[in-house]
Coordinates of C-alpha atoms and ligand atoms in Angstrom, one line a residue:
X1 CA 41.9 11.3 1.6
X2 CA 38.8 11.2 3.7
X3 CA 38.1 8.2 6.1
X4 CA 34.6 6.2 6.5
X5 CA 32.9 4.9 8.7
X6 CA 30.0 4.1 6.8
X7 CA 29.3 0.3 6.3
X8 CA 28.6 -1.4 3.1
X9 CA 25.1 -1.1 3.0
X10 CA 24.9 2.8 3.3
X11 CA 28.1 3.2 0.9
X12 CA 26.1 1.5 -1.2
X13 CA 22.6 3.3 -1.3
X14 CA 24.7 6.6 -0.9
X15 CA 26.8 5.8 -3.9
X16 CA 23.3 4.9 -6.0
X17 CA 22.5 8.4 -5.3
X18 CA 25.9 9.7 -6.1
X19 CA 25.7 7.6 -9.5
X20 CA 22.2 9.5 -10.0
X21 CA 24.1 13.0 -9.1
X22 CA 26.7 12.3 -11.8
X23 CA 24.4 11.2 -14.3
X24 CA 22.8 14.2 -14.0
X25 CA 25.6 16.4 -14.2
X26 CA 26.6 14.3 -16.7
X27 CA 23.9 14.6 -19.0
X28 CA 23.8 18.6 -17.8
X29 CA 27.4 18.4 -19.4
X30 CA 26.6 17.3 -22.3
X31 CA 23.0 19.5 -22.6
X32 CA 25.3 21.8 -22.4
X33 CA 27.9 20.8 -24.9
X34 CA 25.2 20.5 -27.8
X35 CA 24.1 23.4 -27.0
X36 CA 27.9 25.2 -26.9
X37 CA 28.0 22.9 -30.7
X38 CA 24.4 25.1 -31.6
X39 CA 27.0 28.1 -30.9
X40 CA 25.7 29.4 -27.8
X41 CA 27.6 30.6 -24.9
X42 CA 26.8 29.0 -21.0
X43 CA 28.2 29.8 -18.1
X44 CA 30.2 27.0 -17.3
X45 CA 30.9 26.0 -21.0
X46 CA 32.4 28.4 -22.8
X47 CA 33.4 27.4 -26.3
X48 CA 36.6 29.0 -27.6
X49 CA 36.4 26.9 -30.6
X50 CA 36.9 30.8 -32.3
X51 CA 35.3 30.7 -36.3
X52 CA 32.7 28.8 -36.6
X53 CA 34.2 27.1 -40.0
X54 CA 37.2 25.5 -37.3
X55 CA 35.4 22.0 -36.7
X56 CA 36.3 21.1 -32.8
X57 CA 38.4 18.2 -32.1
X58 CA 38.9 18.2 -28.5
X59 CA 37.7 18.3 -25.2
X60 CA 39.5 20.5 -23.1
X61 CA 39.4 19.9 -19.5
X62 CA 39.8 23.2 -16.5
X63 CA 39.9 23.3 -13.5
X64 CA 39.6 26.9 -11.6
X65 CA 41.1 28.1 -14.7
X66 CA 43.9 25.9 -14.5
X67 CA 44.2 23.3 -17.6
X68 CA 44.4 19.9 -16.6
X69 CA 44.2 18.0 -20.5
X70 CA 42.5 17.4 -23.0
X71 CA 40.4 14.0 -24.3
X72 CA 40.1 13.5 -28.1
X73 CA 36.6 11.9 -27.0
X74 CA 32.9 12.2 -25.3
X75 CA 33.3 8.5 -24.3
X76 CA 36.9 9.0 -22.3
X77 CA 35.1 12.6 -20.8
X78 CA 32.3 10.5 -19.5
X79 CA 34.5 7.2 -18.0
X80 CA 37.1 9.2 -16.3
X81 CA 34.3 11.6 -14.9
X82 CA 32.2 8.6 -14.2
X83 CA 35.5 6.8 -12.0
X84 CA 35.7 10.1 -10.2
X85 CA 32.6 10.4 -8.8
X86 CA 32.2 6.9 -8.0
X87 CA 35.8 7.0 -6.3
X88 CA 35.0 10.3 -4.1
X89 CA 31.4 8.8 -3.4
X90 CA 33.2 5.0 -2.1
X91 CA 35.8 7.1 0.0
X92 CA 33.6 9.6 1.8
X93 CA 30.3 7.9 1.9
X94 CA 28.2 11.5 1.5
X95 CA 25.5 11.4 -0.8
X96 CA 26.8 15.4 -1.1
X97 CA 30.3 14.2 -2.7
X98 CA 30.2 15.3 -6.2
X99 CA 32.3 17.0 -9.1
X100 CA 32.6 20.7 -8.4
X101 CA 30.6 21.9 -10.8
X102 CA 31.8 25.5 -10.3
X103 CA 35.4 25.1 -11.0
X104 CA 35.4 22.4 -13.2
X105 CA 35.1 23.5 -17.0
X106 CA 34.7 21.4 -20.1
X107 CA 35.1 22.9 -23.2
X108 CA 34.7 21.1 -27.0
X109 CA 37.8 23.1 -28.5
X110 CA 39.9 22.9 -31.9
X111 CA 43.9 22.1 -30.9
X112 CA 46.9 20.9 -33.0
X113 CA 47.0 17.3 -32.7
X114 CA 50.5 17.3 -33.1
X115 CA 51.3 19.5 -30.2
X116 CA 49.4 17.8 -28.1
X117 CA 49.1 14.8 -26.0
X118 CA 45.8 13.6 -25.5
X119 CA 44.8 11.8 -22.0
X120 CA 43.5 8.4 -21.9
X121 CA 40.1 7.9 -19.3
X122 CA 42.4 6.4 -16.6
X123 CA 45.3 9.2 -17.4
X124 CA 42.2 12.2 -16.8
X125 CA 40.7 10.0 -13.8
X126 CA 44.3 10.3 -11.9
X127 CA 44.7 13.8 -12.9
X128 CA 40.8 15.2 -11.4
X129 CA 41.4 12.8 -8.2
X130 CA 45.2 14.4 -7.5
X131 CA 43.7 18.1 -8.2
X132 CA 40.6 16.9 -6.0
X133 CA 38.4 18.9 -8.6
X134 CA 35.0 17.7 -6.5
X135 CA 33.1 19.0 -3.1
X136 CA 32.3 17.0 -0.4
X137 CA 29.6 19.6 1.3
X138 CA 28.4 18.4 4.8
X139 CA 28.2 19.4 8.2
X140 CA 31.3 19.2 10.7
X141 CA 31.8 19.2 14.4
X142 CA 34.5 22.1 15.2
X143 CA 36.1 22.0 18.7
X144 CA 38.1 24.5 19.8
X145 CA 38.5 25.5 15.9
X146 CA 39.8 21.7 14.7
X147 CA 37.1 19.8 12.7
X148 CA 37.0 16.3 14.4
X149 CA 34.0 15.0 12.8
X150 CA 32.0 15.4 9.9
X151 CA 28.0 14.3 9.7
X152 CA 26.1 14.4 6.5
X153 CA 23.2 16.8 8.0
X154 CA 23.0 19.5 10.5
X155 CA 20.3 17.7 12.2
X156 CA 22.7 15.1 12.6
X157 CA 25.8 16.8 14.3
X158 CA 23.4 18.2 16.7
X159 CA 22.2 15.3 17.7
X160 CA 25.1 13.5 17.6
X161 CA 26.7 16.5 20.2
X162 CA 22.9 16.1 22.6
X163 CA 23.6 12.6 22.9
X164 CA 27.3 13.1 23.8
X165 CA 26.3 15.2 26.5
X166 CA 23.4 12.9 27.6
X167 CA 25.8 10.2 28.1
X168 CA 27.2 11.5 30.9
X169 CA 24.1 12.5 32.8
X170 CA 23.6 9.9 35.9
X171 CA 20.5 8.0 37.5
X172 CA 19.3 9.5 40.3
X173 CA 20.7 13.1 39.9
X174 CA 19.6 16.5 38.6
X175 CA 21.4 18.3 36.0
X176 CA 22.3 21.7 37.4
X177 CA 24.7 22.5 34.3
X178 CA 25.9 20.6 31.3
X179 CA 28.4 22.5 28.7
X180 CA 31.9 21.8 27.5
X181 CA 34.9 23.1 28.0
X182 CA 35.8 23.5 24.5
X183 CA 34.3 25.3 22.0
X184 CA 32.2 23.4 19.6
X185 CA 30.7 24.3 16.9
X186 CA 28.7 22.2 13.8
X187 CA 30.2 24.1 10.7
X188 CA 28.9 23.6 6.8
X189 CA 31.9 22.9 5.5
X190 CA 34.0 20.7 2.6
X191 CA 34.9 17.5 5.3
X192 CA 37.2 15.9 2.2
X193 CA 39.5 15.2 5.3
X194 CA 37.1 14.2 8.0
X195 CA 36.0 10.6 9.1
X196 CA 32.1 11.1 8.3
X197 CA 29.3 9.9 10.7
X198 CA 27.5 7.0 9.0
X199 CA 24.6 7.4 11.8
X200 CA 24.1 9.4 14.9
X201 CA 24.7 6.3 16.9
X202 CA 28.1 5.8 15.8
X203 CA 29.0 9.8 16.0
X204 CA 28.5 9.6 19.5
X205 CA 30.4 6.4 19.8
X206 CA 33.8 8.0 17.9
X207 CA 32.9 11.4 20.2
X208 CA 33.4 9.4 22.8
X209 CA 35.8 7.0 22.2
X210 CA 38.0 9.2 19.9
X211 CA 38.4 6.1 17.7
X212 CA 36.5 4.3 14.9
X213 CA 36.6 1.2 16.4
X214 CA 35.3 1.1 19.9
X215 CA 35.3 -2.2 21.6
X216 CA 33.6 -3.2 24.5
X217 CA 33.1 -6.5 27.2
X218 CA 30.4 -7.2 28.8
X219 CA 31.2 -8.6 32.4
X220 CA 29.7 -12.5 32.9
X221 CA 29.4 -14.5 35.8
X222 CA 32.9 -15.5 37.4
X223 CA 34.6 -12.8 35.0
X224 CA 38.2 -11.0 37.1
X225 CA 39.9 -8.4 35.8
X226 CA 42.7 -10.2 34.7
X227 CA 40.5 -12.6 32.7
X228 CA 39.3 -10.1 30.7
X229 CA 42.3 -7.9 30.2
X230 CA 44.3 -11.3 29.4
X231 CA 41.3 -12.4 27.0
X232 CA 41.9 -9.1 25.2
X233 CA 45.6 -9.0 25.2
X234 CA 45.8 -6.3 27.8
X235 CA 47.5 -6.3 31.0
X236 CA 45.2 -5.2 34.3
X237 CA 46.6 -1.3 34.3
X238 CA 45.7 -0.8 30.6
X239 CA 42.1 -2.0 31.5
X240 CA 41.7 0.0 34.2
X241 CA 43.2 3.1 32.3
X242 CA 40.6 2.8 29.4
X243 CA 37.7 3.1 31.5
X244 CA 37.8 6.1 33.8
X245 CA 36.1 6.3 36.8
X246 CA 35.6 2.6 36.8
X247 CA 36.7 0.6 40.5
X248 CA 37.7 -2.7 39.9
X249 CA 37.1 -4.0 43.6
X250 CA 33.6 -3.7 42.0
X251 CA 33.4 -5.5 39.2
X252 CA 29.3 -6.1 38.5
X253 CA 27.9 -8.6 35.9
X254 CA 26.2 -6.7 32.7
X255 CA 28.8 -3.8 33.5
X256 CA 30.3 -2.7 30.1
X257 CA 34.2 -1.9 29.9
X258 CA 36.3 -0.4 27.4
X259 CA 38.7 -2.3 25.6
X260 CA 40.1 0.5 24.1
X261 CA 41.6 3.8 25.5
X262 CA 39.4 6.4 25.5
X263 CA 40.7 9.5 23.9
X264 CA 37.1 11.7 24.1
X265 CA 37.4 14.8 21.3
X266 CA 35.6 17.5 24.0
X267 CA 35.4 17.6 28.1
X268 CA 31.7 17.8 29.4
X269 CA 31.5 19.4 32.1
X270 CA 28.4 18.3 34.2
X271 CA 27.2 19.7 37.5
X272 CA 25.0 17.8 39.3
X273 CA 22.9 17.2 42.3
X274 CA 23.4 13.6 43.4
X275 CA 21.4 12.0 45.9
X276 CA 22.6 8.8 47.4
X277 CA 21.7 6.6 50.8
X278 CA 25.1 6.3 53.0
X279 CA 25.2 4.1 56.1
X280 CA 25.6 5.7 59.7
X281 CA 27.1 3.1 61.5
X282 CA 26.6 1.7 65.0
X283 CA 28.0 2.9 68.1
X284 CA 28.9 0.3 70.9
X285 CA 27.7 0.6 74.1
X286 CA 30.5 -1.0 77.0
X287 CA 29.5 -2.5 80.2
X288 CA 32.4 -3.7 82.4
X289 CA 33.0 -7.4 83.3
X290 CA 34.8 -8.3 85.9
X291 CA 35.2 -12.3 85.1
X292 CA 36.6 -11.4 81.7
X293 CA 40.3 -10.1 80.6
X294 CA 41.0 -6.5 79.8
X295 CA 41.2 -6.3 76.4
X296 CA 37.9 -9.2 75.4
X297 CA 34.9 -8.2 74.6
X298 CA 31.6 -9.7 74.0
X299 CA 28.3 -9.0 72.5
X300 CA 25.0 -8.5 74.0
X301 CA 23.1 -7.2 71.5
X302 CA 24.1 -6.7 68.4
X303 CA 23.8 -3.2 66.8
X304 CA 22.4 -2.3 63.6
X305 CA 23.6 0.6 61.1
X306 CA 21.3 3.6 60.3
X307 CA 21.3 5.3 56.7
X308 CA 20.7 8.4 55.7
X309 CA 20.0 10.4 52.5
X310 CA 22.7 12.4 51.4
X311 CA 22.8 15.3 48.4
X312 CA 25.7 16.4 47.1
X313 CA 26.9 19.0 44.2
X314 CA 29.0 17.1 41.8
X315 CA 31.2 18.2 39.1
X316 CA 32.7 15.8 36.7
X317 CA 33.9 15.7 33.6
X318 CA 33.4 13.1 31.2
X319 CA 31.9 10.9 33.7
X320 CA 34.8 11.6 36.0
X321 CA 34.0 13.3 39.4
X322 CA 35.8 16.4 40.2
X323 CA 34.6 17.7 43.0
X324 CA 31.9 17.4 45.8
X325 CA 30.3 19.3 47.8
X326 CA 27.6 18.1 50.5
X327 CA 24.4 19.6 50.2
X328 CA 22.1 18.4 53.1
X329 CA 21.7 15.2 54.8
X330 CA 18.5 13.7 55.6
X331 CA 18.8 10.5 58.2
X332 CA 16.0 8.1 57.1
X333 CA 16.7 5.4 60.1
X334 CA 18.6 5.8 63.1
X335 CA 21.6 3.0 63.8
X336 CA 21.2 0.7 67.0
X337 CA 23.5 0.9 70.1
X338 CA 25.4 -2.2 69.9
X339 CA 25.8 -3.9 73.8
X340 CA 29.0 -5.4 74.8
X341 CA 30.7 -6.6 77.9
X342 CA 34.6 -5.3 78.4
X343 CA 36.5 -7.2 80.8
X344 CA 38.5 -5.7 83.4
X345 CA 40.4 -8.2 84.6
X346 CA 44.2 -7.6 85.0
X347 CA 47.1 -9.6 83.3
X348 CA 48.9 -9.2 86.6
X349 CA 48.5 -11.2 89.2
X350 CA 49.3 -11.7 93.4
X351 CA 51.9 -14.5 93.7
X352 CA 52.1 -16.5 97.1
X353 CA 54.8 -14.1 98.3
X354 CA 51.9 -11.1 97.8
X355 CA 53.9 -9.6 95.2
X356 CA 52.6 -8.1 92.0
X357 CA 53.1 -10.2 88.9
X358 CA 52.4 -10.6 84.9
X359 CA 53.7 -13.5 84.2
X360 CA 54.0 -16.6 86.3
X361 CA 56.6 -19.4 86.8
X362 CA 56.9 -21.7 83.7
X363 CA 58.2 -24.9 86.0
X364 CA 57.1 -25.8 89.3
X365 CA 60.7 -25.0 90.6
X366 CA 63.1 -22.9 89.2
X367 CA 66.9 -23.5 88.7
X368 CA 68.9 -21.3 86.3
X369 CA 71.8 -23.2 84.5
X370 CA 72.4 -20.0 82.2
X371 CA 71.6 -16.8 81.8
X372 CA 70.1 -13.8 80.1
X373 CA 72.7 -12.3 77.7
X374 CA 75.5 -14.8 78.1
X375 CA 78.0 -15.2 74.7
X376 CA 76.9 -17.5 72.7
X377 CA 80.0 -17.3 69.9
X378 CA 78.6 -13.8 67.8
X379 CA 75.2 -14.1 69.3
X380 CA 73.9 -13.5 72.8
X381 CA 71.8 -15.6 75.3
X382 CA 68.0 -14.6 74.0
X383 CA 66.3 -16.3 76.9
X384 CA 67.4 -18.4 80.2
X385 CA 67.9 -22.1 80.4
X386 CA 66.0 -23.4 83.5
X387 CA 67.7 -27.1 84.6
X388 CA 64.6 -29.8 85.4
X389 CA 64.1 -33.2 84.6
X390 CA 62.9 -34.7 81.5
X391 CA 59.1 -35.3 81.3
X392 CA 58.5 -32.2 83.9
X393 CA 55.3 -30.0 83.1
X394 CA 55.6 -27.1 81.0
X395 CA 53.3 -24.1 82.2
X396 CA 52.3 -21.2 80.2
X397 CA 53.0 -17.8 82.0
X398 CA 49.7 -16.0 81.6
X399 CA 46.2 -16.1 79.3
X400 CA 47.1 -16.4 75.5
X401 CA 46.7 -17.9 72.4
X402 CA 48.8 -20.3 71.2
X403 CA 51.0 -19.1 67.9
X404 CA 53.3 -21.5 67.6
X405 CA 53.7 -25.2 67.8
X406 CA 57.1 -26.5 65.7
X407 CA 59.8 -29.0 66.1
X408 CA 62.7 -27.5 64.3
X409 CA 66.6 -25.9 64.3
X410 CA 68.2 -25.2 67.3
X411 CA 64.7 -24.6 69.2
X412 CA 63.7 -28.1 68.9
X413 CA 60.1 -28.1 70.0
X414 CA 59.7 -25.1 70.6
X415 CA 56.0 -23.3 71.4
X416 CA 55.4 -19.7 71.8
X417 CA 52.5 -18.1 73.1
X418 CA 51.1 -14.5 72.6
X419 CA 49.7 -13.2 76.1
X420 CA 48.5 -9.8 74.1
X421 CA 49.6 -6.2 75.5
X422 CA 52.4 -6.9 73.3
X423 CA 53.7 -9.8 75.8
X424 CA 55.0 -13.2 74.2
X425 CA 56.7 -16.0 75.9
X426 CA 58.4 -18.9 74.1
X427 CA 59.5 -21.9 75.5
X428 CA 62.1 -24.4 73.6
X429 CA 63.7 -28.1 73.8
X430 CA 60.6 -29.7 75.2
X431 CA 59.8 -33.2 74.9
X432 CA 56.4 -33.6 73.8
X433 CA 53.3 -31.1 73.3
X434 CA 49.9 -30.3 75.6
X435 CA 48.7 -27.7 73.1
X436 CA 48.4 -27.0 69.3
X437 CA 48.7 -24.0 67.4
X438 CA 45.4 -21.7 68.0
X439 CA 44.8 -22.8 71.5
X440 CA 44.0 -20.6 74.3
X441 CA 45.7 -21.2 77.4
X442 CA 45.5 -20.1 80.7
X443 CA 47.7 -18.9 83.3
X444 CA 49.5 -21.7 84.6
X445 CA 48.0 -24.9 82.1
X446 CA 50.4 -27.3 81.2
X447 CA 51.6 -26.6 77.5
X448 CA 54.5 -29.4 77.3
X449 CA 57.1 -31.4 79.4
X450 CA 60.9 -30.9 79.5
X451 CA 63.3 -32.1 77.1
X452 CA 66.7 -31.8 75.5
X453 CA 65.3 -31.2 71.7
X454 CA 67.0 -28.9 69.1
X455 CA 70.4 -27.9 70.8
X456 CA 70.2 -28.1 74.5
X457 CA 72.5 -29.3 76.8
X458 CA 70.8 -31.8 78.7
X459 CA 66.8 -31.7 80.1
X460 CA 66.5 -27.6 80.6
X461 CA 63.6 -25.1 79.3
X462 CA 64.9 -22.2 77.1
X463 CA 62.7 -19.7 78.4
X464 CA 62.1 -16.4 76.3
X465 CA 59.9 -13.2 77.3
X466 CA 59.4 -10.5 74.2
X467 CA 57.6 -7.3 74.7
X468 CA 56.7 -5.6 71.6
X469 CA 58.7 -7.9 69.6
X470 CA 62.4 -7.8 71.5
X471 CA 63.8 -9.8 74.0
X472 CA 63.7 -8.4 77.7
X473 CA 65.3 -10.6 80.1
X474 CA 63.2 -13.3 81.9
X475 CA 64.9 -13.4 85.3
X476 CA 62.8 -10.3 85.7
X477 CA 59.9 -11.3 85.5
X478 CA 60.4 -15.4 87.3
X479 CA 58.9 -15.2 90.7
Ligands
ZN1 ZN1 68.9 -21.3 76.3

């Protein structure tokens, strides 16, 4: 049976008019009926009564010449008629629901009362609803030949399918082309099986939504995506499918989101000419510094992005881009050369010998105990252990920042430092601490003092060099 979405109010006007309808045809019936008694042949009464001496003491009831019953009385006729009408009117909502008038022939006849069983109003009610013996004439929306949707007036299925398409359309663009991809059509038609429009408003809303019962959130203040989704009984991803197009980085208050999947009956396919202002960014301007590090940097003058008008062709469909294709660009303000000073300095450095270096000494005087590489029971020597006395400064190699200040496992206190280039040093088993984690250091500042923390054998610095991550072997690089 046919769906509604009509709500009670307009069922209930709708149906007032449908009562009026079947009182009319009603009393048409029965206009009829006397006049069939008066001996008179009608179109859609015939009387086959025969003689006119055979009194007639049924009503026989057809439908497109197939006999569905007969009533011994006027007052069954009229009920189960009556229950019809009103039944096909509550179910379809159309003020254009009514009894076929065409197929359906009532005829006052003469039959055997013993060969026949005569229906009661509820028996002929069931019989005229199961052989659907009434029209419900309105207008439908056809796509690609599959009625989706039926409205009660033509006006209305047009309109409904214009304000589909204006949905779509976009501030600040220019239609170039709007049409779907289907074939539609808006088709007179019997729409029995159709949901029916109860408005324009709410065509375009099952158009769109491919369901009766669209639901929608309005985004507040504080709102994430998982607050709504979790407030509707969604997870994130289902959210984010039912609303196409939409980025959730950028959720804005007043946006309105599907709660629903949308499952849209047609594609529109617009093409349009979008103009939108994109920023040109800034471009940085170096001048070399001498007192400063290769690798820092530091402002003069900050720079300023420029914008620029940009048009584009854009095909979407349903509200979904496509494609894109840039049109022209239009630069409405220019971006500012940002002004920076770049250091030059090098890491390396000239020791006292005159030799080129990276990284200087970490103690004042250097004494292996053990070195690079040596078994230690499955695992190698990661660093070498440099003998000194406890209390002894701790200096750091080069310039860095200070990543690492902890007093734990084997290390004991252990602090590492991150030179940049790719360069880190770590130095373990200390005593106490000169620096904390985020420090910057320079070459040669005290960092800690010598100890015999964690698992060391005695007052000695475990000393580690990593490039890129790995181990190299410090002895290398110990002046
Ligand atoms: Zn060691």
């Amino acid at each position: 049976m046919t769906k509604n979405v009509f709500d009670q109010e307009v069922i209930k006007t709708q149906w007032e008019v449908c009562q009026q309808k079947a009182r009319a045809l009603w009393e048409n019936h029965q206009r009829e009926i006397k006049r069939t008694a008066a001996g008179m042949m009608i179109a859609c009464i015939v009387s086959v009564g025969g003689a006119a001496a055979v009194q007639p003491n049924a009503y026989e009831i057809s439908y497109n010449d197939e006999i569905l019953g007969y009533v011994k009385d006027e007052a069954s006729l009229d009920e189960a008629l009556q229950k019809v009408e009103s039944s096909i009117a509550e179910q379809t909502g159309l003020a254009t629901a009514a009894l076929d008038a065409k197929g359906l022939n009532i005829t006052r006849t003469r039959v055997k009362t013993k060969s026949i069983e005569f229906a009661t109003a509820e028996e002929l009610t069931d019989i005229l609803l199961d052989k659907q013996v009434y029209r419900c004439d309105a207008y439908s929306i056809v796509v690609d030949g599959v009625p989706v949707l039926a409205a009660a007036s033509e006006e209305d299925a047009n309109a409904i399918l214009e304000r589909v398409k204006q949905s779509y359309s976009n501030e600040n663009s220019k239609i170039i082309s709007a049409e779907y991809k289907e074939k539609v059509e808006v088709v007179a038609s019997d729409v029995r099986e159709l949901p029916v429009a109860k408005d324009v408003e709410s065509g375009v809303s099952y158009i769109l939504t491919g369901t009766e019962d669209p639901r929608t959130y309005v985004v507040q203040s504080g709102d994430t995506l998982w607050d709504i989704a979790h407030a509707n009984g969604m997870t994130s991803a289902e959210l984010i499918a039912a609303n196409p197009g939409f980025d959730p980085n950028r959720l804005k208050i007043g946006q309105e989101l599907n709660l629903v999947a949308m499952k849209p009956f047609m594609t529109m396919v617009i093409t349009e000419e979008v103009t939108e202002t994109e920023s040109i960014p800034f471009t940085t301007q170096y001048t070399d510094n001498s007192s400063m590090y290769k690798g820092q940097t530091s402002i003069i003058t900050a720079g300023q992005n420029g914008s620029k008008e940009v048009v584009s062709k854009v095909v979407s469909e349903n509200g979904v881009e496509i494609s894109r294709e840039k049109l022209s660009e239009n630069v409405v303000s220019q971006p500012v050369v940002q002004t920076a000073y770049r250091g030059t300095k090098a890491l390396t450095y000239t020791t006292a010998s005159g030799k080129r270096a990276s990284l200087s000494n970490p103690l004042a005087s250097i004494v292996m105990s053990d070195g690079y590489g040596a078994s230690r029971g499955s695992r190698r020597h990661l660093g070498v252990d440099l003998r000194s006395s406890k209390g002894a400064p701790i200096y750091a190699a080069a310039d860095g920042l200070v990543t690492k200040v902890s007093s734990n496992g084997s290390y004991g206190k252990l602090v590492v430092i991150d030179h940049g280039n790719g360069v880190t040093t770590k130095y373990a088993h200390c005593n106490s601490f000169n620096v904390s984690v985020g420090d910057t250091v320079t070459r040669g500042q005290q960092i800690a003092t010598v100890g015999s923390t964690g698992n060391a054998t005695g007052n000695i610095l475990h000393y580690e060099v990593l490039i890129n991550g790995s181990n190299v072997n410090p002895a290398n690089y110990l002046n």
